[in-house]
Structures are given as structure tokens and as C-alpha cells.
């Protein structure tokens, strides 16, 4: 790998001559950089062979060279931020490179800060900018971005993908003179601009020709448009004059109508004066007729009022008749009531006589009280027994209800647990159908196994808290989660032979350890880890059958993997250093800690926890078993309660039968002792009722007299009402006579009015005709006036004149040359419109477009001429630069071709520079030849400084005294620099060799 390269020879400080060439790396110093805390490398002037095992720090030297010489992290292909190259755990690092340049070497220092990925530069101990450093590097022709000069391990693939053009440019920059690459760049720029200008001139020439052709077509359209414009201007002027001619014609008509109207107005005035006497007589007749109408209305109103009073009196007479009928009806009711009273008295006397006869025949009451007391005593005892039974039944029913409620609760909870189990099975069926099919076979064939055969772990594992499911799922592989667990190897083989070999199902099965690990203790109590935020081991977060738990403890050490909180995450570095734990779970992450077998360093990796998919729904098997036992106990208790209740109900039924029988006996005894007392009591009640009926007698004679007195009073009131009705009748008759007389008078006055109006009408026919003529002429005058105003506004609008604006003189002159009648104007308009219609498809835009295109042609012609001159200048420049570049390129190609042929000849091969060949990684023979070729070339006098990085070397290679071999063997077991003693190492090696020989 060529890391830095210079040209010519230089003198080292303090020496007259030096093997180092200008720009060679004299010294490399690193502090807190990648794998190094402090390291200093002093390379030789020629070939530097850097050897060391992988991971010992060779790449750190390469990265230091790149970043120390103003290279970007992207050049290395490792990381995109410079802060990532600082040693882990440090906040800043430093790279210092001393470049050979007489008389004083250049010391470039780069301090790298992790925060914000910042860098600070120094040149010879003084602060400098990145640009200043880049200028110093470029002045020494050091190009860390050129893969032909600096080829990191991670950029080898990128180097092989370079095209021929890219490889040529990289070669020019690497070994060619700066003038040659500059000529090449100028040539590319000139050629690019030449192509742009050629395309532009070609495009603009084509555009110019098209524009000229388009303008030629526009020219004919412009001439036709001008002719069309002359016709349209004439049409516009004719259309402006026409409304003025219409207005003038209508104004003359208005003046004629106005004179006729004034003449008719005078005639109308004379006729109105002649009709005045007839008008007065008709008015007097109308006043007389109005008076008669008022009298008739008053008469009619009075007749209506008296008729209303007459109706009210008639209604009062009808009401009196109804009152008399009500009095008679009340007397009839009294009469009927008295008749009914007599009947009830007779019936009551008959009932009393019957009961008295029965009482007389009844014997003296016997003494039944001892029998009744005996029955009462037995009934009381029966009631006490029934109450005791009722209490027992109530207690048993309450207990049964309580047990049934508890049973329902247990059934509901079992249903929930079974539903969760069903969901887990459905999840298994949906995701792993073969595993589910194998599960169904296992459940139906458990008798074929000698020992316990557990279902897939995702069904057997039950989380105590579903929130912890993600820890278990992230710890156990998905293959094991769907695996069946067997206690016996023979059982597992039987199972797999059936489901894998015969049924062709893709299933997993594992065998638990021979010695159970389910109860194995963790390496330390969880209490010792509480201070780090750990609260449990994985095993304590779930339940599982013993074979499953034993397998998980043996395979995944779930008994020794702690689970922590956010507190654990916050102090993770301290935990890794102090606890020696190999796996850790925080709230959201999993940490795996390993010890490097080479460096003995602690390496930790962390991953985010995935959400649980299989174990988030868990069934508590212990709870399920307890619930099943409780359900069985409750079922037995309910059966016992039902048996006791049945016995109590049977006993209660017997007591009810005995109670009914005793009550019937008691009723019979009471009836025998109470019949005489009942009859005596009933007879007394009937006698009281009979006396009440006799006291309630009605005096019909007296009632009849009272009714007659009331009827006479009402008849007296009826007589008064009849008298009033007669007076009202006479008044109505008189008013109707007056109404007829008024009607006769109105008839005579109306006839007189009609006669006067007929005489007046004959004299007013001429007056009406004159009035009608006047109104017609007045309406005609107003209509013509409004029409004149509209025509005036229209004419002003057509000519674009304001209301108060004078008529322009130019319009007067133009109007004089045009016809003066509407007929002539319309004929002239039709003729001009016909001519204008012949010019179709024309637009005023054609003139604007013609002018615009003409101007653009002129501008484009000038622009095209300018670009053609510019193109000629570029062609001359290209010819000059190309000649210079070709000459330099030929010299470089000849040199490369000679050396390339020489290199291949040394490998007993033939090759040229322009040969492109793709092959594998070299074989040992070619690797040896290439190494010898590199040694020979790099160790020649006056050659550039080279760095070759390799993790291994073939044996018995050819070396040169000018080579510098740098062994990199960094590691935790490495001796400190101050303790390094080559002589002691050689003595020890000789001693060991002698011991081996002896």
C-alpha cells in the first residue's frame, strides 16, 4: 500500500544527506486513537512492511496516516464520523505526523474530539485551518483520496471497479506531472463546452430556419389582415351612425305626437264645461239614495234585534215546560219508591218468620269447648314443627344459593382460562400448522409413551404476568418455543418417527436432561442484585411442567439470567464490570457479555426487545387445578344439600296434610256451636231493618199537593212570557211594513237616477272619446320620449361618448360621407360584412406575432454569430492543449509500459499497460513473485516511500537491507515499552532451543 509519496531527494535535519525523499513520513505519533493509548511509529525511507495478526492494530496505523494527512473518514470505508476513531472511553484523541522537508520537517497535528465530531489542526505546533493543511499536503503531492497512492483494505473492491478513464486519471494524479493532469482537465472542460456550443449552434440554426419560414407565412396573413381591418373600420363607423339616424327619426315622430296631444287637450276642456249641470243633478239623486240606504240598514238592524229577543222568550217557554215535566217525573219516582218499600217489608217479615221457626226447633247448644281446645293444642305444636322446618329449608336454600354462585364464578373463570388456552392453540395453528397437527396426534396417543410427553413449550409455559412475556420470548428461540419436550429419548424417537417420517410434518422435539435441572439454584441470590435494579431471574417469571423447566434451565440457564429495570440500564457499565454476568435483561433491552479469548477484554452487545407474540396470553395451571378441585367440592356439597332439602320437603308435606285435617275438625266444631248464635244475631239485624223500613214511609198525598203548587207557579211565569212574546210580534210586523215602504222609495229614486244618467250619458260620449284620444296621445308621447332617451344612450354608448360630452368633429366629418337613411345604411352594412366575412381565420395577434418573430430572428441571428465565433475559439484552444497533453501522456505511457513489461517479465509473464484482466486472489507462487517485485522496486535508490500492510507472510521470502519491518502485536498481555529488551529475548530463545535439543 502506498501511503505517502514524494519526488526528488532531500536532506534530513542535522545531516548532509538523507535517504528520505521530499514528503516522506518521518514519524507517526498516536494518543487515545482506536486501539492505542500511546504509540509512536518511525517508518523507514523505502519499503515499510507492517506485519501483525488480525486485530492487533495495523489498521490503526493506516487510519492515522489517512486522517493525519487531512483525509476524510469516508476514504477509509470504516466509519462516517471522525469521533468514532477515538479510543473507546476517551473524549478526545490525537494523531501527529512528521513529514520530511528540508531544512525543517513539517509537523502536522490533528486533535479529534468525540463531542460534535470536531477536529483542531496544528502545523509545527501552531493552530491552522484545514484548508492550510490541505495546501501543505497538496504541495508535497500527497493524495490520500487517490486509490493509486493510498489503498486501504476496505477500498480494494472500490479500486477494482475503477473504469479505464478513472484509472487513467488516478495514474496521472499519482505519477504524472501536475501540468499533464491540468492539461487533461482543461481538455475535458474545453471539449465539454465545445460539445455544448456545437449542439447549441446546431439547435439555434435549425430554430432560425424554422422562424424565417414561419415569418414568411405570417407576411401574407398580415397583408390580408390589413385589408380586413379597412372593411371592419367602415362597418364600425356605419354601426355608429345607424343609432343616430334611428334617434333622429324617432325624435321627429315625438314632436308630431306632442302637437296632436296639446290640441286634443283643449277640446276636452270645452266638453267638460258643457256637462256640469247634469253632473250636479245626478249627485243630488245619489245623496238621496244614500239616505234611504242608511234608513233601510237601521230598520234591518232593529228587526234583527227584536227577532233575537223573540227567540229568547220562546226558549224560556220551552224551559218552563221542561220544569213541569221534571216535577211530574219526581212524583212518579216517589210513588214507585213507596211501592218498593211495602214489598221489602213483606219479604223481611217472611225471612224473620222462617229463621224464628228454625230457632224454635234447634236443641240447646252442647259444650264443645274441650274438643276445640284439644285441636288448638295440636295445631300449635304442628305450627312450631313447620316453623322449624321452614327455618331449616331457608338456611339450606341460602347455603345452596351461595354454593351455586361460587360454582358459577369458578365456571366463568375456568371458561376464561380455557378461552386463553384456546387462543394460544389457535395462534399455534395459524403460525405452525404442522406443529398443531402433531399436537392433535399427541393428545390422542399419549398411551404410547412411557414417560411424560409435554406439548409445545409455547402452550406449556404460563407467564405469571403477561408483561414479562417479552423477556422469555427474546431469550428462547422460536424453534424451541414450538418444540415438544420428552422425558425419555425413546419416547421422542417414537414421536418423531410418527410425525416426521410417516406424516411428513415439520416439527421440533427436544429431550429433557436425565437429571432434572428444574430446581437448580442460581449462582447468587437475587437479593444481592437488587442494588443494580434486578428484581427476578427469568425462571421465576413463569410456570412450566418439570421437564420443560429442566430443559430451559439446562439449555438457556433461565435460573441464572436476571431481569432488571431502567435503573439497570442507567448503570449498565458498572454492572458489566462488577457482576461478571453473561446475559442481562433491562426494561427494554437484552445485553450479552463475552470475554475475548485473544485480548481478554470484555465485549458487550445489546439488542432491543421484540414484542411478545406467543406467550402474552398465559394460563395459570396452579389456579386452574385449584378451581377444578373447588368445583368438584361444590358439586358434592350441592348434592348433599339437595338430599337434605328433599327430606325436609317430604316431612313438610305430611305436616301440611295433618294441619288441614285438624283445621277441618275445628271448623266443624265451631260451626256446631255458633249456628244458634248466628240465627239469633241475624233475626235481630232483620228486625232493625224492618223498623227502619217502617220509619221511611212516604206521604203520597202530601207530595202530590206540593207538586201541584210548583206547577201553578211555573204556569203563571209562562203566562207572563206569552204576553211579552205578543208585544214583540206586533213590533216586528210594524218594522217589516216600514221596510217595505223604504224599498218602494229607493225604487223610485233609483229609477230617477238611471233616467238622469241615461240623459247624461248621451252628452258624455263625445267627452269620453276626447278623453280616450287624449290618453292615447299622452301615452304615445311618453313612450316615444322614453324610446328617444334609450336610443340616445345607445348611440352615445356605440360611439363611446359620455352623457354630457359633445359630439366629436371627426364623427361629423365621417358621417357626412355615409348614407343618411336606415335603408341605405343597412344595405351598405350588409355589403361590407359580406366582404369582411371572406377574410376567415385572421386575428390581430398575427400582426403582433409577425413583429415579434421578426425581432426574435434579428436577435437570434446576432446570438448565433457570437456563439459561432466562441466555438471557433474553443476549437483552437482544444487543438493547442491536446497537443501538449498528448506529448506528456505518450512519455508517461512509454515509461509505465516499460516498467510494467519488466515487472511481468520478472514473473515469467508478458503484459502491457492497456491490458485489462480480471482474476481471483493470487496463488502463493504469484504472491511470492509480486512481493519480490515490490521489494526490488521500492528499495531502489531514490524511490518513494512505500507502506505494505499484511497479516501474514510466506516463508523464505527475499528481503532487502533498505526494508523497514514494523511488527504490530498490541494486546492486553503485551509488555510495556519500557520493559522491552531484545537481547534478553534472544538469550531466552537460545536457552529454550538448547533445552529442546537436549
CSV table of C-alpha atoms in Angstrom, one decimal, residues 137 296 378 415 417 507 512 959:
chain,number,residue,atom,x,y,z
A,137,UNK,CA,-0.2,18.2,1.8
A,296,UNK,CA,-133.0,50.6,5.4
A,378,UNK,CA,-102.2,-30.0,68.4
A,415,UNK,CA,-64.1,-20.5,30.8
A,417,UNK,CA,-58.7,-19.8,31.3
A,507,UNK,CA,-41.9,-30.3,13.9
A,512,UNK,CA,-35.1,-33.0,29.0
A,959,UNK,CA,14.3,-9.3,1.9
